[in-house]
CSV table of C-alpha atoms and ligand atoms in Angstrom, one decimal:
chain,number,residue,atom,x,y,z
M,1,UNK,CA,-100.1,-17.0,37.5
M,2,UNK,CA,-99.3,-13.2,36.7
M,3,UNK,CA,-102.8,-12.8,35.8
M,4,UNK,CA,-104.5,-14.4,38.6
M,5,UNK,CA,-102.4,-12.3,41.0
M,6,UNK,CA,-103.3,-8.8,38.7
M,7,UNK,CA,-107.2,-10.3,39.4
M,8,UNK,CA,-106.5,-10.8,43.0
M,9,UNK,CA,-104.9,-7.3,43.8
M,10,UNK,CA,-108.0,-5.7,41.4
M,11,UNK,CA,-110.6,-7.2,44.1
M,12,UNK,CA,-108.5,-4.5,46.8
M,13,UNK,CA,-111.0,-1.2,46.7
M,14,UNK,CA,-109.9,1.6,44.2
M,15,UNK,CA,-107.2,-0.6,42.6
M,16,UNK,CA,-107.9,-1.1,39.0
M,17,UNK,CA,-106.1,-3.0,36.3
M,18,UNK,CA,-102.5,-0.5,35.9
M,19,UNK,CA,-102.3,-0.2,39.9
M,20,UNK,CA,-102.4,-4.1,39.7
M,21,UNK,CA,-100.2,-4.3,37.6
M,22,UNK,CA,-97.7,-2.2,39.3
M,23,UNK,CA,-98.0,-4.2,42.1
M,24,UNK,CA,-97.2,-7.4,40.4
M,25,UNK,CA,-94.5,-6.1,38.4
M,26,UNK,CA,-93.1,-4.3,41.1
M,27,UNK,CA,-93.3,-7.3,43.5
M,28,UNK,CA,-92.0,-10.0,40.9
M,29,UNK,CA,-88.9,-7.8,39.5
M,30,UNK,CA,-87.4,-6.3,42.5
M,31,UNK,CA,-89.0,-8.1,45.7
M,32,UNK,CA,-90.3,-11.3,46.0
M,33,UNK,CA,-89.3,-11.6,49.7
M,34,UNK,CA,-91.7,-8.5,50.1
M,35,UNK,CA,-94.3,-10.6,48.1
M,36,UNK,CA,-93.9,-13.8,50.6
M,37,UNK,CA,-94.3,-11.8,53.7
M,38,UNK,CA,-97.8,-9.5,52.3
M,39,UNK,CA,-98.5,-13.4,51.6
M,40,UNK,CA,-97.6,-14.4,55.3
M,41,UNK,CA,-99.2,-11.2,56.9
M,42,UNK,CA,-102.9,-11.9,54.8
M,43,UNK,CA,-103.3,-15.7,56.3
M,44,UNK,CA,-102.1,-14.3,59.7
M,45,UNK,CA,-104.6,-11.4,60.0
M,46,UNK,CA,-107.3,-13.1,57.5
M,47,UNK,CA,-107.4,-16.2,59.8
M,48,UNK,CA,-106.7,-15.2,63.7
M,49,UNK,CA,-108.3,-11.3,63.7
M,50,UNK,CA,-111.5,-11.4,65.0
M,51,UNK,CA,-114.0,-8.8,66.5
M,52,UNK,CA,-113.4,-7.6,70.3
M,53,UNK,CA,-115.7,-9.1,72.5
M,54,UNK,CA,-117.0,-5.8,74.1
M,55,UNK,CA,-117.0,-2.6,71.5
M,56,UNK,CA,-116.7,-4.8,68.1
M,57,UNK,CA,-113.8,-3.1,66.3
M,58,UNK,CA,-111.0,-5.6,64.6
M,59,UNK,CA,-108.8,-7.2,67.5
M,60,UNK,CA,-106.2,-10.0,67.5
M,61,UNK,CA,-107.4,-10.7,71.1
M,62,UNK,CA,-110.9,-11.1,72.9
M,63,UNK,CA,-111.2,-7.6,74.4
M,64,UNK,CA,-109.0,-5.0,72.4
M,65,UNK,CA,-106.7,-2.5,73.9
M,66,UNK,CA,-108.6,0.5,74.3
M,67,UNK,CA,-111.7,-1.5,76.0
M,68,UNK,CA,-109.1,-3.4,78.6
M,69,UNK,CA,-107.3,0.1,79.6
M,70,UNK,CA,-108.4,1.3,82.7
M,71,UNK,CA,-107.2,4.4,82.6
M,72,UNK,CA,-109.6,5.3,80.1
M,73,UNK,CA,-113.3,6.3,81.0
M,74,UNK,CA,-116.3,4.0,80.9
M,75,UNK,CA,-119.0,6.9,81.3
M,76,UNK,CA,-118.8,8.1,77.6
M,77,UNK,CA,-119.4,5.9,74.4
M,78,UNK,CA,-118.2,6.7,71.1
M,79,UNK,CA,-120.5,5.3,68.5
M,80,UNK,CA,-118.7,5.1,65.0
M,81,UNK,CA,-119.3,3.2,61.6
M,82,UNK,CA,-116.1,1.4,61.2
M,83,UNK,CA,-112.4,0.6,63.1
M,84,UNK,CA,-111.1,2.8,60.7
M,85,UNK,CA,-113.3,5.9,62.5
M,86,UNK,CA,-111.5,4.7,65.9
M,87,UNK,CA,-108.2,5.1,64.3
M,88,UNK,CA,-108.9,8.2,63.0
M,89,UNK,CA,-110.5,9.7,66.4
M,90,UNK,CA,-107.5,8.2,68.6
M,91,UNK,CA,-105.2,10.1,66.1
M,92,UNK,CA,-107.1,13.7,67.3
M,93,UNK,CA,-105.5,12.7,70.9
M,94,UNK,CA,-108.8,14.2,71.9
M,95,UNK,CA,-111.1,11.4,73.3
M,96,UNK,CA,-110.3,9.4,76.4
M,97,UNK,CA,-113.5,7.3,76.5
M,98,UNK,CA,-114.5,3.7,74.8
M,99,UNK,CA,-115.9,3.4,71.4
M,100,UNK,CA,-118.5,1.1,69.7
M,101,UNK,CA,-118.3,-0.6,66.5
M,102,UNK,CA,-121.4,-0.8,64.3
M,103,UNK,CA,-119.8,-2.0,61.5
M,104,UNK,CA,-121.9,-0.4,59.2
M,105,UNK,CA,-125.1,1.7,59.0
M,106,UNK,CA,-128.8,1.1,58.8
M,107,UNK,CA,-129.9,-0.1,55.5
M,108,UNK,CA,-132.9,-2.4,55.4
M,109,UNK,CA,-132.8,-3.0,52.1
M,110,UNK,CA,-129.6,-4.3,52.3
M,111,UNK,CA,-130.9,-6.3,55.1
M,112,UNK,CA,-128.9,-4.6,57.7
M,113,UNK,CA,-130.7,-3.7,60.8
M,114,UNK,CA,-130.6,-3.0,64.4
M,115,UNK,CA,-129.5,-6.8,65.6
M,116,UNK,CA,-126.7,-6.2,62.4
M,117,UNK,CA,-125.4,-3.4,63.7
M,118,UNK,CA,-125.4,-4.7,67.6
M,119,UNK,CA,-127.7,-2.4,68.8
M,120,UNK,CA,-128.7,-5.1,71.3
M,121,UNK,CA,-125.2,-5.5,72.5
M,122,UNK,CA,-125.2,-1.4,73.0
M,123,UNK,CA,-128.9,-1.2,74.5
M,124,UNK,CA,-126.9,-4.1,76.9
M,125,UNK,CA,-124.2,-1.8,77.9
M,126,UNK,CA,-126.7,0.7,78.5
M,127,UNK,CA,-128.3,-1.0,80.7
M,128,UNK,CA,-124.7,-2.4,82.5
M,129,UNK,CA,-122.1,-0.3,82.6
M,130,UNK,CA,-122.2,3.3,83.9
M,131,UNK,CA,-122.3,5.4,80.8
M,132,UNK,CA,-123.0,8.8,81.2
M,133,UNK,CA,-122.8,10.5,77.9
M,134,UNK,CA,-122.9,8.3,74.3
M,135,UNK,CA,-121.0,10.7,71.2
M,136,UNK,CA,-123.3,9.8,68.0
M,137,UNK,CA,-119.7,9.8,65.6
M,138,UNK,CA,-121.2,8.0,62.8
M,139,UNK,CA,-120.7,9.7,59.4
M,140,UNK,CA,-122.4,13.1,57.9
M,141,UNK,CA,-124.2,10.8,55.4
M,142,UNK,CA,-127.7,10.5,54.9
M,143,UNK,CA,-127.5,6.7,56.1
M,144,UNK,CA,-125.3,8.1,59.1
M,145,UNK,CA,-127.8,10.6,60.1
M,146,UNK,CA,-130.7,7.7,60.1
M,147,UNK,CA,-128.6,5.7,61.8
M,148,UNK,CA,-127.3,8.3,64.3
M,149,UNK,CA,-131.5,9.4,64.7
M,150,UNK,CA,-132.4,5.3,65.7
M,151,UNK,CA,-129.2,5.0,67.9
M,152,UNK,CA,-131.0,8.3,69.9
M,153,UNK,CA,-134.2,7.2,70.4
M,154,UNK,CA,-133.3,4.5,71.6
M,155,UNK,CA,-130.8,5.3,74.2
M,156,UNK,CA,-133.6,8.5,75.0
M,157,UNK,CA,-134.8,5.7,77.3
M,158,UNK,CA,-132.0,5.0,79.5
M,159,UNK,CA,-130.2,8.2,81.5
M,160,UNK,CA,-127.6,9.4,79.5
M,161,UNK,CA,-126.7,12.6,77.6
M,162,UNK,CA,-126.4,11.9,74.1
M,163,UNK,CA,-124.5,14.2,71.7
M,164,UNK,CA,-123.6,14.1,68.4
M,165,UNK,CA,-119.6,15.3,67.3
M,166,UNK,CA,-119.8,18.3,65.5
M,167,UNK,CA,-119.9,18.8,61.6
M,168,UNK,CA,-116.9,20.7,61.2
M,169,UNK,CA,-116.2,17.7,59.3
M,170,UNK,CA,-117.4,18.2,55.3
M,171,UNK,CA,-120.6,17.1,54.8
M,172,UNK,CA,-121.6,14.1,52.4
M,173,UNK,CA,-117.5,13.6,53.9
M,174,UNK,CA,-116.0,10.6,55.3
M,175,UNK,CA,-114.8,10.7,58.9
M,176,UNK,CA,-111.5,8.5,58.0
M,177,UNK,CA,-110.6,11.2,55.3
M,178,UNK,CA,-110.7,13.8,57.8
M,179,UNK,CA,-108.0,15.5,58.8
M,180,UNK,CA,-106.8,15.4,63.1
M,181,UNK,CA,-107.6,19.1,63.7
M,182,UNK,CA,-110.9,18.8,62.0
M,183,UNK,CA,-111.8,16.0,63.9
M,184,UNK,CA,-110.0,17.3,67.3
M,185,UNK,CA,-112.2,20.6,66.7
M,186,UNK,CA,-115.8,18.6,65.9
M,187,UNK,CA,-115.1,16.9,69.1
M,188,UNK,CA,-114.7,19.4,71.4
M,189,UNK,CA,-117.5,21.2,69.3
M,190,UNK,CA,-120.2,18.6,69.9
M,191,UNK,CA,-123.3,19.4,70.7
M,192,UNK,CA,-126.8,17.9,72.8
M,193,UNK,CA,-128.9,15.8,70.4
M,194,UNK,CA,-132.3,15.8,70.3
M,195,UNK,CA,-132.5,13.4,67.9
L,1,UNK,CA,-101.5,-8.5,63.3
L,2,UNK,CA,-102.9,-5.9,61.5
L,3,UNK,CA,-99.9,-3.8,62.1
L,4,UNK,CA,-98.0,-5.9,60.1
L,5,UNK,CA,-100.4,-6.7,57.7
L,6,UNK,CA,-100.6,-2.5,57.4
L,7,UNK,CA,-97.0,-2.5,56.7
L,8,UNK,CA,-96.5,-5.4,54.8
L,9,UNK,CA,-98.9,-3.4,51.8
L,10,UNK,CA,-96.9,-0.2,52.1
L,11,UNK,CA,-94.5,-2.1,50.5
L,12,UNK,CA,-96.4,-1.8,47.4
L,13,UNK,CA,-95.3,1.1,45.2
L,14,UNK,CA,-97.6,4.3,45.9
L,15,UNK,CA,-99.0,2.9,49.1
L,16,UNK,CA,-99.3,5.1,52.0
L,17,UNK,CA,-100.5,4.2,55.5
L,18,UNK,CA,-104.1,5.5,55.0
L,19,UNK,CA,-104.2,3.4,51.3
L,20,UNK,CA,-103.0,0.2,53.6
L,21,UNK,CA,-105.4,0.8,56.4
L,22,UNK,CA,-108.1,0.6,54.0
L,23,UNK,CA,-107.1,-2.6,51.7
L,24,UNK,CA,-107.0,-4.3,55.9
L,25,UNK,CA,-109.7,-3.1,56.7
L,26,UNK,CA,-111.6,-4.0,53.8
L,27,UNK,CA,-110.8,-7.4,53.2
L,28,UNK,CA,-111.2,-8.5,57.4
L,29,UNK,CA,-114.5,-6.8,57.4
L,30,UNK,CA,-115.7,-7.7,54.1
L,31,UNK,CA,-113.8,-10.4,52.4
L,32,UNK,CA,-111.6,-12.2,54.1
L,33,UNK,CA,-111.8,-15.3,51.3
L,34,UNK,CA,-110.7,-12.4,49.2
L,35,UNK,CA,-107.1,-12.2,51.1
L,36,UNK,CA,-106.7,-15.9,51.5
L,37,UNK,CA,-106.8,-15.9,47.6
L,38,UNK,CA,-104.5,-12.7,47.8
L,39,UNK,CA,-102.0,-14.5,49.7
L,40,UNK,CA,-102.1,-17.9,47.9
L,41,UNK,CA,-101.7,-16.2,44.2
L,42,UNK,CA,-98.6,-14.0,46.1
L,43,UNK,CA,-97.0,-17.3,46.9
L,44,UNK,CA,-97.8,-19.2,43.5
L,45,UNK,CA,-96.2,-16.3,41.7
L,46,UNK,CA,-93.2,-15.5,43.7
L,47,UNK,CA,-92.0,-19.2,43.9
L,48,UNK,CA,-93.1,-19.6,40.5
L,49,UNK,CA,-92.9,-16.9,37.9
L,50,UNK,CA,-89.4,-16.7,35.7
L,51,UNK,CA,-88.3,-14.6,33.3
L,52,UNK,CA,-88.4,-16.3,29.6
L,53,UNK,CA,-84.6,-17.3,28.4
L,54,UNK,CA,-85.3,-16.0,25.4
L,55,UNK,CA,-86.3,-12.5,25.7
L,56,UNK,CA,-86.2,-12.1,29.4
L,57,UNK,CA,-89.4,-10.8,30.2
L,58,UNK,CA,-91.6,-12.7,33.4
L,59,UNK,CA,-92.9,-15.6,32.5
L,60,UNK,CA,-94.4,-18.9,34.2
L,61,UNK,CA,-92.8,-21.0,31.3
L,62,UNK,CA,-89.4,-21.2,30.3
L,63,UNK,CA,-90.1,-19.5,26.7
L,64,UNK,CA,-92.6,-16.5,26.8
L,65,UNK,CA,-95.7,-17.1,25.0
L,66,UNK,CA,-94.7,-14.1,22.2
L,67,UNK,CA,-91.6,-15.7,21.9
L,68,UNK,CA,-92.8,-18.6,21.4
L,69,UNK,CA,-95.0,-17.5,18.9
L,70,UNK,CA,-94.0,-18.2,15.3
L,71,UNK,CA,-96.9,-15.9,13.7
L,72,UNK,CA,-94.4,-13.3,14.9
L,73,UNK,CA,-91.7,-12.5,13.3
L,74,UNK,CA,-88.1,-12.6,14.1
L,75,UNK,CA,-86.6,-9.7,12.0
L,76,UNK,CA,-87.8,-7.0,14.4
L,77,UNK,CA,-86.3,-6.7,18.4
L,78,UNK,CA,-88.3,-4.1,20.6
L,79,UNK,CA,-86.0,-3.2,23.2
L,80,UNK,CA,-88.2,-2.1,26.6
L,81,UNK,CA,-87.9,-1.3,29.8
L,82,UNK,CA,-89.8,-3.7,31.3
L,83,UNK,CA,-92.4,-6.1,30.9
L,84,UNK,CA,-95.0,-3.9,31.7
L,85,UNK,CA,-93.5,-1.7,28.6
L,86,UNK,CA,-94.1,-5.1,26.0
L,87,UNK,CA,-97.7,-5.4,27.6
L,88,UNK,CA,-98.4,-1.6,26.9
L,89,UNK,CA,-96.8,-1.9,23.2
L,90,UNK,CA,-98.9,-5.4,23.0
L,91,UNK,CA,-102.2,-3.3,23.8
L,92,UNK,CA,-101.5,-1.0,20.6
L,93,UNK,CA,-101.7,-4.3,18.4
L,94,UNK,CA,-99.6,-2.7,15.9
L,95,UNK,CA,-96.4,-4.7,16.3
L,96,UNK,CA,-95.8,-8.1,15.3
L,97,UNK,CA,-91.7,-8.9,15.9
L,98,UNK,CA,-90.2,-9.8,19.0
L,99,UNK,CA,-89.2,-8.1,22.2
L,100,UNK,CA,-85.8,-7.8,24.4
L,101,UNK,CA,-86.3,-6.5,28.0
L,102,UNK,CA,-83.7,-4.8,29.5
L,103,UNK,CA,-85.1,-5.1,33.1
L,104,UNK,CA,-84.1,-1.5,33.8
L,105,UNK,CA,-81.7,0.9,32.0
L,106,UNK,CA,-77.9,2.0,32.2
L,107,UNK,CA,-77.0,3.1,35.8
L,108,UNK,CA,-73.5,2.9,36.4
L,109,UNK,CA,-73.6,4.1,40.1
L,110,UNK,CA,-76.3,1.8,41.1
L,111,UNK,CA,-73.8,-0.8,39.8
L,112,UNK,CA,-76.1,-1.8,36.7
L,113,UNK,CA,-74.0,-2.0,33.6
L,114,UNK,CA,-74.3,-3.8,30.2
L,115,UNK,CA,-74.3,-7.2,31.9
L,116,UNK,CA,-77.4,-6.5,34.4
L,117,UNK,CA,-79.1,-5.5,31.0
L,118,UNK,CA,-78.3,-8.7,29.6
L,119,UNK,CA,-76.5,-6.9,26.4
L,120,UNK,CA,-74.4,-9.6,25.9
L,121,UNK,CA,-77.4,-11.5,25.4
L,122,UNK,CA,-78.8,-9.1,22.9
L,123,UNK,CA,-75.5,-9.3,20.9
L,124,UNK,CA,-75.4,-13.0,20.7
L,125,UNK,CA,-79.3,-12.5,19.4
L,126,UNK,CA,-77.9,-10.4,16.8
L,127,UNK,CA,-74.9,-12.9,15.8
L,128,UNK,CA,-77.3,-15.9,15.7
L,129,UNK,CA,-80.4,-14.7,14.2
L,130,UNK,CA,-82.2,-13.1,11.5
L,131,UNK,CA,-83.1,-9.7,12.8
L,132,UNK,CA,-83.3,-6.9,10.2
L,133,UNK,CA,-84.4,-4.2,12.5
L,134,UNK,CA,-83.9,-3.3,16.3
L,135,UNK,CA,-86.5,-0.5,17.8
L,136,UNK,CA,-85.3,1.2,20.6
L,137,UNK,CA,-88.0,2.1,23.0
L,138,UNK,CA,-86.8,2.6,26.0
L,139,UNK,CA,-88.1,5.5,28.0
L,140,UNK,CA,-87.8,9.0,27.0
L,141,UNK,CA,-86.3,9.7,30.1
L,142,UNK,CA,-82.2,11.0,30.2
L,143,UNK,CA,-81.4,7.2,31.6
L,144,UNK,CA,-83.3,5.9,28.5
L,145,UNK,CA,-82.0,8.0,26.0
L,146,UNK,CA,-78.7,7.1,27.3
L,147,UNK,CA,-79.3,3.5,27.4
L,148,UNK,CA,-80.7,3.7,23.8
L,149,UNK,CA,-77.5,5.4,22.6
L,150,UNK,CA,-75.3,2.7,24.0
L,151,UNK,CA,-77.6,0.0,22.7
L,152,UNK,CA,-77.4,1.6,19.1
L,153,UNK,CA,-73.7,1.9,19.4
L,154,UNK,CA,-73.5,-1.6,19.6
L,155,UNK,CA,-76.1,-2.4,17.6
L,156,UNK,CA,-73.5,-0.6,14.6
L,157,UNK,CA,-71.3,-3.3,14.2
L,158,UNK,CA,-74.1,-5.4,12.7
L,159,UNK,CA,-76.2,-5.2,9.6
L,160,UNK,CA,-79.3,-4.1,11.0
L,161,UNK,CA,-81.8,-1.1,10.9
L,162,UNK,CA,-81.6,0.6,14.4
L,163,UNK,CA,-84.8,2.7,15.1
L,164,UNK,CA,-86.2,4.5,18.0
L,165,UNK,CA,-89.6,4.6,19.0
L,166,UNK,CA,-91.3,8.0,17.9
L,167,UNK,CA,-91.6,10.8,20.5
L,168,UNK,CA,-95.6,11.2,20.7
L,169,UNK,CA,-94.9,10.4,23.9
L,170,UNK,CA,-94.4,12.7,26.4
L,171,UNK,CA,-91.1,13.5,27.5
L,172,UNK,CA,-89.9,12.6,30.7
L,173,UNK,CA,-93.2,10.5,31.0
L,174,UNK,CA,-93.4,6.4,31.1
L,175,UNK,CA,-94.0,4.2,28.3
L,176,UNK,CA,-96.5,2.1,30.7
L,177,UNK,CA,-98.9,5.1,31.4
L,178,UNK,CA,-99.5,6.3,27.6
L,179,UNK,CA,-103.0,5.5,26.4
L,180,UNK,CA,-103.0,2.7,23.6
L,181,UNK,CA,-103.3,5.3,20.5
L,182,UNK,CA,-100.3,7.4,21.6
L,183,UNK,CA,-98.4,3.8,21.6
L,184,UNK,CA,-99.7,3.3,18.4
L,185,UNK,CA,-98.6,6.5,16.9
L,186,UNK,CA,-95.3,6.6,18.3
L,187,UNK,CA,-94.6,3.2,17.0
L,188,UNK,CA,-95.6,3.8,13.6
L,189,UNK,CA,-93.8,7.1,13.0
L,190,UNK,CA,-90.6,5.4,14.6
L,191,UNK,CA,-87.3,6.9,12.5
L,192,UNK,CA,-84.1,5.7,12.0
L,193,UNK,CA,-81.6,5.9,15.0
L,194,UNK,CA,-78.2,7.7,14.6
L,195,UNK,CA,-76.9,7.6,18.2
B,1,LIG,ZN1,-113.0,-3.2,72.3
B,2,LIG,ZN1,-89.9,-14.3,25.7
């Protein structure tokens, strides 16, 4: 029971057999009510979060809160890798736009490709709603510049400015590692992309 | 939902908001089966896991499985900590005897006293059975060395070797974060205890 709980907190990413351990330990000798409610909050989110309907990051309802606020633009796009990137951008204060979740990046021989990523979904929106300027935010990785190079040439064919946010951020860096003024400052630094 | 969830792991000790943010948004996005089994070994060990009547350290049965080993011997009592402390000493595979686990050490204004430690427990162990030697190895932290001092004080009245654990350890570190050869040392050059 005390090892099956020290596997079960080693599947969390970086968390290796001492951090488990601490965990357990910690949860078992001092608080077990905090152990039943982690238990509680896993089924809750594991079962009923599900993807918003419109940009794809995590959302407890069918459109999520930044796609059903009116008060914030439809006309530029945000293009990021992961929720975590929204989180991380909406800390910077800097952005008043929508996003859209890719959930990854392009990596054929991981059998991700454009449908994976919902690139049909975007091409849709381009098509739709009245974007004016999509913001390539996906990460200064190799794979994020590929993927940030398809998203371009794709959306050359529709009539909107695309830009890519600006590498302030450290490069081979992750965007959710950055800091809020580096992010705030590659924002406002972004620049036309020609792909 | 994923608030909670987010908050719910900073619980854990040495979890921040951005470690927590990453363990959610790892297992909705990539393994929710993952947290399902997180939750259900949670549950399984809070309701479940005791501490051994014997020696007090956490266990699923009512006697610990070193205590109820009779390859070990009786005449030596490791005092520890806690039971991470007994798996860290059980790693060096130099000790055979039994352990005692305090659950924490002598801290009179957090209201934990000789009872909390279960040192009347300890002292019936010492009327009742055959041990010949008691190793002190608590931490070498001051509320250790205190907590040793008291223990060997009332270890005294009995016809036993008192010893503490050798200082290869580094002072003011934890007994759980030494690497298995420091253990080893320090339990092998172990002296005799004056107080
Ligand atoms: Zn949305
Ligand atoms: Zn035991």
């Amino acid at each position: 029971m005390i090892e099956s709980l020290n596997e079960a907190f080693c599947t969390l990413p970086g968390v290796g057999k001492k951090t488990a351990q601490r965990f357990v330990y910690h949860l078992l000798e001092r608080n077990r009510e905090g152990g039943l409610n982690l238990a509680k909050a896993l089924v809750d989110a594991m079962e009923h979060v599900k993807h918003c309907s419109s940009c794809r990051t995590l959302s407890e309802k069918d459109i999520c809160n930044i796609c059903a606020n009116n008060n914030r633009t439809n006309t530029q796009l945000c293009i990021v890798e992961t929720p975590t990137d929204i989180h991380a951008i909406e800390q910077s204060s800097v952005y008043k736009g929508k996003y859209f979740v890719l959930s990854g990046y392009l990596s054929p021989i991981d059998g991700i490709g454009a449908a994976e990523l919902g690139l049909d979904e975007l091409e849709q929106k381009l098509h739709q709603q009245d974007v004016e300027e999509i913001i390539l935010a996906t990460n200064a990785t190799i794979e994020g510049e590929v993927t940030a190079h398809y998203i371009s040439n794709m959306a050359k064919h529709f009539d909107v400015r695309i830009t890519r946010i600006a590498h302030g951020l450290p490069i081979g860096g992750e965007l959710e590692y950055a800091d809020i003024n580096t992010i705030a400052h590659a924002l406002s630094g972004r620049k036309d992309y020609g792909g």
